[in-house]
Amino acid sequence: MYDGELGEAARQSMEILVALGRIYNAEKMIPITSAQVAGVSYKTIGDAGLEYLQDLSAKGAKTRVPAFLNPAGMDREQWREMKIPEDFAKKQIAILDAYSKMGIMKTCTCAPYFIGIRPKKGEHVAWAESSAIAFANSVLGARTNREGGPSALAAAICGVTPYYGLHMKENRVANILIDVHCGLRTIADFGALGSAVGKLAKDKYPAFRVIKKADESRLKVLGASMAATGSVPLFFIEGITPEWSVAEDAQHIEFTEADLRAARKELDTGLKPDLVTIGCPHASLEEIREVAVLVAKKKPTCEFWVCTSGKLKADADRLGYRKAIEEAGGLIVADTCMVVCPLEEMGHVVTGTNSGKAAAYLPNLCKQKVAFGDLEDILFR
Amino acid sequence: MDIRARQISRGKASGEALISQVPIGFLGGVDPKTGIVIEKGHPLEGRNVAGKVLVFPNGKGSTVGSYVMLQLAKNGKAPAAIINVAAEPIIAVGAIISKIPMVDMPEKDVFKLLKDGMKVEVDADNGKIKM
């Protein structure tokens, strides 16, 4: 591939992987079983990214392993209901078309593990969405480095990735140990914990003790929040994650009830939101169900979205959750989320969330003030 | 004089050196239409990178910077070549997709040896910087 025998697109992609291998002192390339490609929203990659993708697809780029997309800037079907500007929609569709021509599945989700894409323990992949990286490494025990948009795309086209970093077992060792001395119940609790620990950990790998119970929706938010306030790609929870390895000289931290309260308070402006967005990363079917049950009992006092994949939106439709949510004035928004769609152009000022990741990005990327809390709080504030 | 360096992006090109002692971020830092550095307070603010051998420690900022480098190339405003002290993925990927020859890890201190406006050739294929 490096010499161009498989065409210009493969040659250029391999040149990217070889350069990255050099930068990180990788000794070889290894095959991957899937690639998750980020850099999909027109809002984030702009005309520059669109042109690159159209160039690459015109050069005949084709994927060699299953590859799928991160969220786009809008729901492909309900973008008008979301009040997305027409010109934005055109550009967004052109981006999705370019990816599709290369053979990349337009799954448009940051939580591929909720739609059946679940690499096994020890499996090598090249994923690019920071929260999906944390989930794949930590909850599934698969192995991926923190890929960027172009490097994950190059890996999808070549079917390999440079062997360094988190692909090597010896590097998968936590170097910050957190004893959690507080009750963690809601998704917002896990979001606040992740937000606080991400700031401390930066790019270190945290290991948590004394978390008794956490379902995948909570593990998702914990990892996503640490990846947003820090750049954490891997964490362990004793008794819950498939791997557990802590360095002898790991930094030791106690996380108390007071720390949790402070973390929650720090994320919340206390304002009443004009829009509540649920599903950062994309909501699981269980999260959608919980919202449907909650809003069927009492109608929220603001607009609200549940962000998820197109697949789970279809499931929610069949199970009646979509009807319950729409009757309460909400929308199930697929393919996109509050962070990568142009919220700031849509007249919103205060956005509610229960995710530490959304709380980290909404102020800068969408110029929003954040109302952070449990659903029972922010939906009815 | 030749300085040995590591190939990051293939090719060979020459031009006048344009030197920044601090990192460069292309998204929001360089205007893709003109090649002019627009980051407020950057030592190269107002200078044009087009056709220059751009010498700087490493990239910074958004990963979309790689795509901005491609836009510069399409508009004929890209640097002729790039010398980094230690390459990172944003600039490396940008140089490769834009076909800008690039090296890093020069064996000698380029900030001492190279001066703004000096004619420099980057021969990435042979891992060499020629003054």
PDB file of N, CA and C in Angstrom, chain A residues 286-375:
ATOM      1  N   GLU A 286     -32.493   1.834  27.639  1.00  0.00           N
ATOM      2  CA  GLU A 286     -32.956   1.961  29.017  1.00  0.00           C
ATOM      3  C   GLU A 286     -33.107   3.437  29.419  1.00  0.00           C
ATOM      4  N   GLU A 287     -32.146   4.266  28.998  1.00  0.00           N
ATOM      5  CA  GLU A 287     -32.264   5.696  29.305  1.00  0.00           C
ATOM      6  C   GLU A 287     -33.487   6.303  28.611  1.00  0.00           C
ATOM      7  N   ILE A 288     -33.718   5.897  27.370  1.00  0.00           N
ATOM      8  CA  ILE A 288     -34.877   6.425  26.632  1.00  0.00           C
ATOM      9  C   ILE A 288     -36.167   6.008  27.347  1.00  0.00           C
ATOM     10  N   ARG A 289     -36.180   4.750  27.798  1.00  0.00           N
ATOM     11  CA  ARG A 289     -37.364   4.251  28.513  1.00  0.00           C
ATOM     12  C   ARG A 289     -37.616   5.052  29.779  1.00  0.00           C
ATOM     13  N   GLU A 290     -36.535   5.310  30.529  1.00  0.00           N
ATOM     14  CA  GLU A 290     -36.686   6.069  31.780  1.00  0.00           C
ATOM     15  C   GLU A 290     -37.277   7.460  31.526  1.00  0.00           C
ATOM     16  N   VAL A 291     -36.805   8.112  30.457  1.00  0.00           N
ATOM     17  CA  VAL A 291     -37.345   9.441  30.130  1.00  0.00           C
ATOM     18  C   VAL A 291     -38.814   9.324  29.760  1.00  0.00           C
ATOM     19  N   ALA A 292     -39.140   8.324  28.934  1.00  0.00           N
ATOM     20  CA  ALA A 292     -40.521   8.152  28.481  1.00  0.00           C
ATOM     21  C   ALA A 292     -41.455   7.968  29.679  1.00  0.00           C
ATOM     22  N   VAL A 293     -41.032   7.172  30.644  1.00  0.00           N
ATOM     23  CA  VAL A 293     -41.857   6.915  31.829  1.00  0.00           C
ATOM     24  C   VAL A 293     -42.017   8.197  32.650  1.00  0.00           C
ATOM     25  N   LEU A 294     -40.912   8.906  32.806  1.00  0.00           N
ATOM     26  CA  LEU A 294     -40.915  10.132  33.616  1.00  0.00           C
ATOM     27  C   LEU A 294     -41.829  11.202  33.019  1.00  0.00           C
ATOM     28  N   VAL A 295     -41.709  11.445  31.707  1.00  0.00           N
ATOM     29  CA  VAL A 295     -42.485  12.545  31.107  1.00  0.00           C
ATOM     30  C   VAL A 295     -43.945  12.165  30.857  1.00  0.00           C
ATOM     31  N   ALA A 296     -44.243  10.862  30.895  1.00  0.00           N
ATOM     32  CA  ALA A 296     -45.644  10.448  30.762  1.00  0.00           C
ATOM     33  C   ALA A 296     -46.419  10.804  32.023  1.00  0.00           C
ATOM     34  N   LYS A 297     -45.695  10.844  33.154  1.00  0.00           N
ATOM     35  CA  LYS A 297     -46.330  11.170  34.440  1.00  0.00           C
ATOM     36  C   LYS A 297     -46.548  12.669  34.585  1.00  0.00           C
ATOM     37  N   LYS A 298     -45.578  13.451  34.082  1.00  0.00           N
ATOM     38  CA  LYS A 298     -45.632  14.902  34.278  1.00  0.00           C
ATOM     39  C   LYS A 298     -44.943  15.565  33.090  1.00  0.00           C
ATOM     40  N   LYS A 299     -45.603  16.530  32.484  1.00  0.00           N
ATOM     41  CA  LYS A 299     -45.060  17.171  31.285  1.00  0.00           C
ATOM     42  C   LYS A 299     -43.946  18.161  31.648  1.00  0.00           C
ATOM     43  N   PRO A 300     -42.773  18.044  31.031  1.00  0.00           N
ATOM     44  CA  PRO A 300     -41.671  18.967  31.332  1.00  0.00           C
ATOM     45  C   PRO A 300     -42.031  20.412  31.010  1.00  0.00           C
ATOM     46  N   THR A 301     -41.332  21.321  31.692  1.00  0.00           N
ATOM     47  CA  THR A 301     -41.635  22.737  31.545  1.00  0.00           C
ATOM     48  C   THR A 301     -40.763  23.398  30.486  1.00  0.00           C
ATOM     49  N   CYS A 302     -40.017  22.595  29.725  1.00  0.00           N
ATOM     50  CA  CYS A 302     -39.172  23.170  28.671  1.00  0.00           C
ATOM     51  C   CYS A 302     -39.112  22.188  27.504  1.00  0.00           C
ATOM     52  N   GLU A 303     -38.530  22.657  26.393  1.00  0.00           N
ATOM     53  CA  GLU A 303     -38.261  21.769  25.262  1.00  0.00           C
ATOM     54  C   GLU A 303     -37.259  20.699  25.702  1.00  0.00           C
ATOM     55  N   PHE A 304     -37.354  19.497  25.176  1.00  0.00           N
ATOM     56  CA  PHE A 304     -36.300  18.529  25.501  1.00  0.00           C
ATOM     57  C   PHE A 304     -36.043  17.556  24.357  1.00  0.00           C
ATOM     58  N   TRP A 305     -34.777  17.144  24.260  1.00  0.00           N
ATOM     59  CA  TRP A 305     -34.357  16.179  23.255  1.00  0.00           C
ATOM     60  C   TRP A 305     -33.759  14.967  23.957  1.00  0.00           C
ATOM     61  N   VAL A 306     -33.992  13.808  23.388  1.00  0.00           N
ATOM     62  CA  VAL A 306     -33.234  12.626  23.777  1.00  0.00           C
ATOM     63  C   VAL A 306     -32.382  12.271  22.563  1.00  0.00           C
ATOM     64  N   CYS A 307     -31.060  12.378  22.698  1.00  0.00           N
ATOM     65  CA  CYS A 307     -30.166  12.124  21.566  1.00  0.00           C
ATOM     66  C   CYS A 307     -29.736  10.664  21.578  1.00  0.00           C
ATOM     67  N   THR A 308     -29.838  10.021  20.427  1.00  0.00           N
ATOM     68  CA  THR A 308     -29.460   8.614  20.331  1.00  0.00           C
ATOM     69  C   THR A 308     -29.126   8.264  18.884  1.00  0.00           C
ATOM     70  N   SER A 309     -28.891   6.979  18.645  1.00  0.00           N
ATOM     71  CA  SER A 309     -28.600   6.519  17.284  1.00  0.00           C
ATOM     72  C   SER A 309     -29.909   6.336  16.525  1.00  0.00           C
ATOM     73  N   GLY A 310     -29.807   6.284  15.202  1.00  0.00           N
ATOM     74  CA  GLY A 310     -30.986   6.020  14.381  1.00  0.00           C
ATOM     75  C   GLY A 310     -31.607   4.673  14.708  1.00  0.00           C
ATOM     76  N   LYS A 311     -30.757   3.716  15.051  1.00  0.00           N
ATOM     77  CA  LYS A 311     -31.247   2.366  15.351  1.00  0.00           C
ATOM     78  C   LYS A 311     -32.111   2.365  16.618  1.00  0.00           C
ATOM     79  N   LEU A 312     -31.608   3.010  17.671  1.00  0.00           N
ATOM     80  CA  LEU A 312     -32.381   3.013  18.925  1.00  0.00           C
ATOM     81  C   LEU A 312     -33.594   3.925  18.834  1.00  0.00           C
ATOM     82  N   LYS A 313     -33.536   4.932  17.954  1.00  0.00           N
ATOM     83  CA  LYS A 313     -34.723   5.754  17.728  1.00  0.00           C
ATOM     84  C   LYS A 313     -35.825   4.876  17.118  1.00  0.00           C
ATOM     85  N   ALA A 314     -35.433   4.026  16.177  1.00  0.00           N
ATOM     86  CA  ALA A 314     -36.407   3.119  15.554  1.00  0.00           C
ATOM     87  C   ALA A 314     -36.964   2.140  16.595  1.00  0.00           C
ATOM     88  N   ASP A 315     -36.083   1.628  17.449  1.00  0.00           N
ATOM     89  CA  ASP A 315     -36.538   0.722  18.521  1.00  0.00           C
ATOM     90  C   ASP A 315     -37.513   1.448  19.459  1.00  0.00           C
ATOM     91  N   ALA A 316     -37.167   2.683  19.818  1.00  0.00           N
ATOM     92  CA  ALA A 316     -38.011   3.468  20.730  1.00  0.00           C
ATOM     93  C   ALA A 316     -39.374   3.721  20.105  1.00  0.00           C
ATOM     94  N   ASP A 317     -39.366   3.893  18.791  1.00  0.00           N
ATOM     95  CA  ASP A 317     -40.607   4.097  18.061  1.00  0.00           C
ATOM     96  C   ASP A 317     -41.500   2.860  18.209  1.00  0.00           C
ATOM     97  N   ARG A 318     -40.927   1.696  17.969  1.00  0.00           N
ATOM     98  CA  ARG A 318     -41.697   0.448  18.012  1.00  0.00           C
ATOM     99  C   ARG A 318     -42.181   0.126  19.421  1.00  0.00           C
ATOM    100  N   LEU A 319     -41.403   0.566  20.411  1.00  0.00           N
ATOM    101  CA  LEU A 319     -41.763   0.240  21.799  1.00  0.00           C
ATOM    102  C   LEU A 319     -42.693   1.279  22.428  1.00  0.00           C
ATOM    103  N   GLY A 320     -43.034   2.321  21.658  1.00  0.00           N
ATOM    104  CA  GLY A 320     -43.975   3.321  22.166  1.00  0.00           C
ATOM    105  C   GLY A 320     -43.325   4.446  22.960  1.00  0.00           C
ATOM    106  N   TYR A 321     -42.002   4.406  23.153  1.00  0.00           N
ATOM    107  CA  TYR A 321     -41.330   5.455  23.935  1.00  0.00           C
ATOM    108  C   TYR A 321     -41.315   6.769  23.166  1.00  0.00           C
ATOM    109  N   ARG A 322     -41.209   6.668  21.836  1.00  0.00           N
ATOM    110  CA  ARG A 322     -41.152   7.889  21.027  1.00  0.00           C
ATOM    111  C   ARG A 322     -42.465   8.657  21.152  1.00  0.00           C
ATOM    112  N   LYS A 323     -43.567   7.929  21.120  1.00  0.00           N
ATOM    113  CA  LYS A 323     -44.878   8.560  21.208  1.00  0.00           C
ATOM    114  C   LYS A 323     -45.007   9.291  22.557  1.00  0.00           C
ATOM    115  N   ALA A 324     -44.601   8.607  23.624  1.00  0.00           N
ATOM    116  CA  ALA A 324     -44.700   9.212  24.961  1.00  0.00           C
ATOM    117  C   ALA A 324     -43.863  10.485  25.041  1.00  0.00           C
ATOM    118  N   ILE A 325     -42.674  10.441  24.457  1.00  0.00           N
ATOM    119  CA  ILE A 325     -41.772  11.593  24.507  1.00  0.00           C
ATOM    120  C   ILE A 325     -42.315  12.735  23.650  1.00  0.00           C
ATOM    121  N   GLU A 326     -42.807  12.418  22.477  1.00  0.00           N
ATOM    122  CA  GLU A 326     -43.341  13.475  21.599  1.00  0.00           C
ATOM    123  C   GLU A 326     -44.618  14.089  22.169  1.00  0.00           C
ATOM    124  N   GLU A 327     -45.429  13.277  22.816  1.00  0.00           N
ATOM    125  CA  GLU A 327     -46.665  13.804  23.423  1.00  0.00           C
ATOM    126  C   GLU A 327     -46.365  14.753  24.587  1.00  0.00           C
ATOM    127  N   ALA A 328     -45.200  14.577  25.177  1.00  0.00           N
ATOM    128  CA  ALA A 328     -44.809  15.466  26.285  1.00  0.00           C
ATOM    129  C   ALA A 328     -44.034  16.685  25.780  1.00  0.00           C
ATOM    130  N   GLY A 329     -43.976  16.835  24.449  1.00  0.00           N
ATOM    131  CA  GLY A 329     -43.309  18.006  23.874  1.00  0.00           C
ATOM    132  C   GLY A 329     -41.837  17.797  23.563  1.00  0.00           C
ATOM    133  N   GLY A 330     -41.368  16.562  23.642  1.00  0.00           N
ATOM    134  CA  GLY A 330     -39.953  16.281  23.386  1.00  0.00           C
ATOM    135  C   GLY A 330     -39.719  15.718  21.993  1.00  0.00           C
ATOM    136  N   LEU A 331     -38.440  15.541  21.672  1.00  0.00           N
ATOM    137  CA  LEU A 331     -38.047  14.950  20.388  1.00  0.00           C
ATOM    138  C   LEU A 331     -37.002  13.870  20.666  1.00  0.00           C
ATOM    139  N   ILE A 332     -37.099  12.751  19.963  1.00  0.00           N
ATOM    140  CA  ILE A 332     -35.937  11.849  19.955  1.00  0.00           C
ATOM    141  C   ILE A 332     -35.121  12.253  18.744  1.00  0.00           C
ATOM    142  N   VAL A 333     -33.911  12.723  19.010  1.00  0.00           N
ATOM    143  CA  VAL A 333     -33.047  13.246  17.960  1.00  0.00           C
ATOM    144  C   VAL A 333     -31.993  12.187  17.664  1.00  0.00           C
ATOM    145  N   ALA A 334     -31.973  11.698  16.421  1.00  0.00           N
ATOM    146  CA  ALA A 334     -30.987  10.671  16.075  1.00  0.00           C
ATOM    147  C   ALA A 334     -29.845  11.288  15.292  1.00  0.00           C
ATOM    148  N   ASP A 335     -28.744  10.553  15.196  1.00  0.00           N
ATOM    149  CA  ASP A 335     -27.584  10.880  14.339  1.00  0.00           C
ATOM    150  C   ASP A 335     -26.739  12.048  14.823  1.00  0.00           C
ATOM    151  N   THR A 336     -27.217  12.780  15.837  1.00  0.00           N
ATOM    152  CA  THR A 336     -26.499  13.991  16.232  1.00  0.00           C
ATOM    153  C   THR A 336     -26.585  14.165  17.741  1.00  0.00           C
ATOM    154  N   CYS A 337     -26.128  15.288  18.258  1.00  0.00           N
ATOM    155  CA  CYS A 337     -26.270  15.569  19.676  1.00  0.00           C
ATOM    156  C   CYS A 337     -26.183  17.058  19.912  1.00  0.00           C
ATOM    157  N   MET A 338     -26.383  17.432  21.171  1.00  0.00           N
ATOM    158  CA  MET A 338     -26.383  18.840  21.566  1.00  0.00           C
ATOM    159  C   MET A 338     -25.013  19.492  21.351  1.00  0.00           C
ATOM    160  N   VAL A 339     -23.948  18.705  21.325  1.00  0.00           N
ATOM    161  CA  VAL A 339     -22.620  19.312  21.234  1.00  0.00           C
ATOM    162  C   VAL A 339     -22.213  19.572  19.778  1.00  0.00           C
ATOM    163  N   VAL A 340     -22.549  18.670  18.870  1.00  0.00           N
ATOM    164  CA  VAL A 340     -22.070  18.828  17.485  1.00  0.00           C
ATOM    165  C   VAL A 340     -23.095  19.465  16.540  1.00  0.00           C
ATOM    166  N   CYS A 341     -24.330  19.716  17.021  1.00  0.00           N
ATOM    167  CA  CYS A 341     -25.264  20.428  16.149  1.00  0.00           C
ATOM    168  C   CYS A 341     -25.153  21.926  16.459  1.00  0.00           C
ATOM    169  N   PRO A 342     -25.593  22.774  15.539  1.00  0.00           N
ATOM    170  CA  PRO A 342     -25.374  24.230  15.726  1.00  0.00           C
ATOM    171  C   PRO A 342     -26.377  24.873  16.680  1.00  0.00           C
ATOM    172  N   LEU A 343     -26.384  24.414  17.949  1.00  0.00           N
ATOM    173  CA  LEU A 343     -27.325  24.915  18.973  1.00  0.00           C
ATOM    174  C   LEU A 343     -27.335  26.434  19.070  1.00  0.00           C
ATOM    175  N   GLU A 344     -26.143  27.014  18.993  1.00  0.00           N
ATOM    176  CA  GLU A 344     -25.997  28.461  19.177  1.00  0.00           C
ATOM    177  C   GLU A 344     -26.705  29.248  18.066  1.00  0.00           C
ATOM    178  N   GLU A 345     -26.935  28.572  16.911  1.00  0.00           N
ATOM    179  CA  GLU A 345     -27.620  29.256  15.804  1.00  0.00           C
ATOM    180  C   GLU A 345     -29.127  29.028  15.875  1.00  0.00           C
ATOM    181  N   MET A 346     -29.558  28.293  16.914  1.00  0.00           N
ATOM    182  CA  MET A 346     -30.953  27.891  16.964  1.00  0.00           C
ATOM    183  C   MET A 346     -31.721  28.584  18.095  1.00  0.00           C
ATOM    184  N   GLY A 347     -31.129  29.617  18.644  1.00  0.00           N
ATOM    185  CA  GLY A 347     -31.830  30.446  19.615  1.00  0.00           C
ATOM    186  C   GLY A 347     -31.807  29.959  21.055  1.00  0.00           C
ATOM    187  N   HIS A 348     -31.015  28.940  21.364  1.00  0.00           N
ATOM    188  CA  HIS A 348     -30.972  28.447  22.750  1.00  0.00           C
ATOM    189  C   HIS A 348     -29.901  29.174  23.563  1.00  0.00           C
ATOM    190  N   VAL A 349     -30.182  29.350  24.846  1.00  0.00           N
ATOM    191  CA  VAL A 349     -29.265  30.086  25.712  1.00  0.00           C
ATOM    192  C   VAL A 349     -28.807  29.215  26.894  1.00  0.00           C
ATOM    193  N   VAL A 350     -29.786  28.563  27.563  1.00  0.00           N
ATOM    194  CA  VAL A 350     -29.457  27.706  28.703  1.00  0.00           C
ATOM    195  C   VAL A 350     -29.840  26.272  28.353  1.00  0.00           C
ATOM    196  N   THR A 351     -28.878  25.367  28.381  1.00  0.00           N
ATOM    197  CA  THR A 351     -29.153  23.970  28.043  1.00  0.00           C
ATOM    198  C   THR A 351     -28.936  23.093  29.264  1.00  0.00           C
ATOM    199  N   GLY A 352     -29.896  22.205  29.504  1.00  0.00           N
ATOM    200  CA  GLY A 352     -29.816  21.294  30.643  1.00  0.00           C
ATOM    201  C   GLY A 352     -29.222  19.963  30.222  1.00  0.00           C
ATOM    202  N   THR A 353     -28.440  19.360  31.118  1.00  0.00           N
ATOM    203  CA  THR A 353     -27.833  18.058  30.836  1.00  0.00           C
ATOM    204  C   THR A 353     -27.554  17.322  32.141  1.00  0.00           C
ATOM    205  N   ASN A 354     -27.451  16.000  32.067  1.00  0.00           N
ATOM    206  CA  ASN A 354     -26.995  15.212  33.217  1.00  0.00           C
ATOM    207  C   ASN A 354     -25.633  14.590  32.930  1.00  0.00           C
ATOM    208  N   SER A 355     -24.975  15.075  31.860  1.00  0.00           N
ATOM    209  CA  SER A 355     -23.683  14.521  31.461  1.00  0.00           C
ATOM    210  C   SER A 355     -22.548  15.489  31.732  1.00  0.00           C
ATOM    211  N   GLY A 356     -21.487  14.991  32.347  1.00  0.00           N
ATOM    212  CA  GLY A 356     -20.304  15.816  32.587  1.00  0.00           C
ATOM    213  C   GLY A 356     -19.620  16.197  31.290  1.00  0.00           C
ATOM    214  N   LYS A 357     -19.772  15.363  30.271  1.00  0.00           N
ATOM    215  CA  LYS A 357     -19.164  15.677  28.975  1.00  0.00           C
ATOM    216  C   LYS A 357     -19.888  16.848  28.322  1.00  0.00           C
ATOM    217  N   ALA A 358     -21.209  16.761  28.246  1.00  0.00           N
ATOM    218  CA  ALA A 358     -21.969  17.859  27.636  1.00  0.00           C
ATOM    219  C   ALA A 358     -21.721  19.145  28.413  1.00  0.00           C
ATOM    220  N   ALA A 359     -21.675  19.050  29.746  1.00  0.00           N
ATOM    221  CA  ALA A 359     -21.449  20.240  30.573  1.00  0.00           C
ATOM    222  C   ALA A 359     -20.085  20.863  30.271  1.00  0.00           C
ATOM    223  N   ALA A 360     -19.117  20.020  29.895  1.00  0.00           N
ATOM    224  CA  ALA A 360     -17.780  20.535  29.581  1.00  0.00           C
ATOM    225  C   ALA A 360     -17.757  21.238  28.221  1.00  0.00           C
ATOM    226  N   TYR A 361     -18.500  20.727  27.250  1.00  0.00           N
ATOM    227  CA  TYR A 361     -18.403  21.265  25.892  1.00  0.00           C
ATOM    228  C   TYR A 361     -19.426  22.340  25.542  1.00  0.00           C
ATOM    229  N   LEU A 362     -20.607  22.295  26.178  1.00  0.00           N
ATOM    230  CA  LEU A 362     -21.669  23.230  25.776  1.00  0.00           C
ATOM    231  C   LEU A 362     -21.263  24.714  25.852  1.00  0.00           C
ATOM    232  N   PRO A 363     -20.549  25.140  26.913  1.00  0.00           N
ATOM    233  CA  PRO A 363     -20.207  26.568  26.977  1.00  0.00           C
ATOM    234  C   PRO A 363     -19.323  27.022  25.810  1.00  0.00           C
ATOM    235  N   ASN A 364     -18.288  26.254  25.462  1.00  0.00           N
ATOM    236  CA  ASN A 364     -17.378  26.707  24.409  1.00  0.00           C
ATOM    237  C   ASN A 364     -17.889  26.418  23.010  1.00  0.00           C
ATOM    238  N   LEU A 365     -18.331  25.185  22.777  1.00  0.00           N
ATOM    239  CA  LEU A 365     -18.692  24.795  21.410  1.00  0.00           C
ATOM    240  C   LEU A 365     -20.060  25.324  20.996  1.00  0.00           C
ATOM    241  N   CYS A 366     -20.944  25.560  21.970  1.00  0.00           N
ATOM    242  CA  CYS A 366     -22.310  25.985  21.611  1.00  0.00           C
ATOM    243  C   CYS A 366     -22.722  27.279  22.299  1.00  0.00           C
ATOM    244  N   LYS A 367     -21.787  27.921  23.012  1.00  0.00           N
ATOM    245  CA  LYS A 367     -22.069  29.192  23.697  1.00  0.00           C
ATOM    246  C   LYS A 367     -23.309  29.099  24.590  1.00  0.00           C
ATOM    247  N   GLN A 368     -23.447  27.987  25.300  1.00  0.00           N
ATOM    248  CA  GLN A 368     -24.609  27.776  26.167  1.00  0.00           C
ATOM    249  C   GLN A 368     -24.223  27.913  27.641  1.00  0.00           C
ATOM    250  N   LYS A 369     -25.179  28.379  28.436  1.00  0.00           N
ATOM    251  CA  LYS A 369     -25.050  28.260  29.886  1.00  0.00           C
ATOM    252  C   LYS A 369     -25.609  26.902  30.250  1.00  0.00           C
ATOM    253  N   VAL A 370     -25.040  26.249  31.277  1.00  0.00           N
ATOM    254  CA  VAL A 370     -25.406  24.869  31.569  1.00  0.00           C
ATOM    255  C   VAL A 370     -26.229  24.748  32.845  1.00  0.00           C
ATOM    256  N   ALA A 371     -27.341  24.024  32.740  1.00  0.00           N
ATOM    257  CA  ALA A 371     -28.085  23.586  33.923  1.00  0.00           C
ATOM    258  C   ALA A 371     -27.769  22.106  34.078  1.00  0.00           C
ATOM    259  N   PHE A 372     -27.082  21.753  35.166  1.00  0.00           N
ATOM    260  CA  PHE A 372     -26.660  20.362  35.351  1.00  0.00           C
ATOM    261  C   PHE A 372     -27.414  19.741  36.518  1.00  0.00           C
ATOM    262  N   GLY A 373     -27.926  18.538  36.314  1.00  0.00           N
ATOM    263  CA  GLY A 373     -28.597  17.876  37.424  1.00  0.00           C
ATOM    264  C   GLY A 373     -29.271  16.596  36.973  1.00  0.00           C
ATOM    265  N   ASP A 374     -30.001  15.981  37.917  1.00  0.00           N
ATOM    266  CA  ASP A 374     -30.765  14.781  37.584  1.00  0.00           C
ATOM    267  C   ASP A 374     -31.961  15.175  36.724  1.00  0.00           C
ATOM    268  N   LEU A 375     -32.452  14.224  35.952  1.00  0.00           N
ATOM    269  CA  LEU A 375     -33.566  14.511  35.038  1.00  0.00           C
ATOM    270  C   LEU A 375     -34.761  15.094  35.772  1.00  0.00           C
TER     271      LEU A 375
END
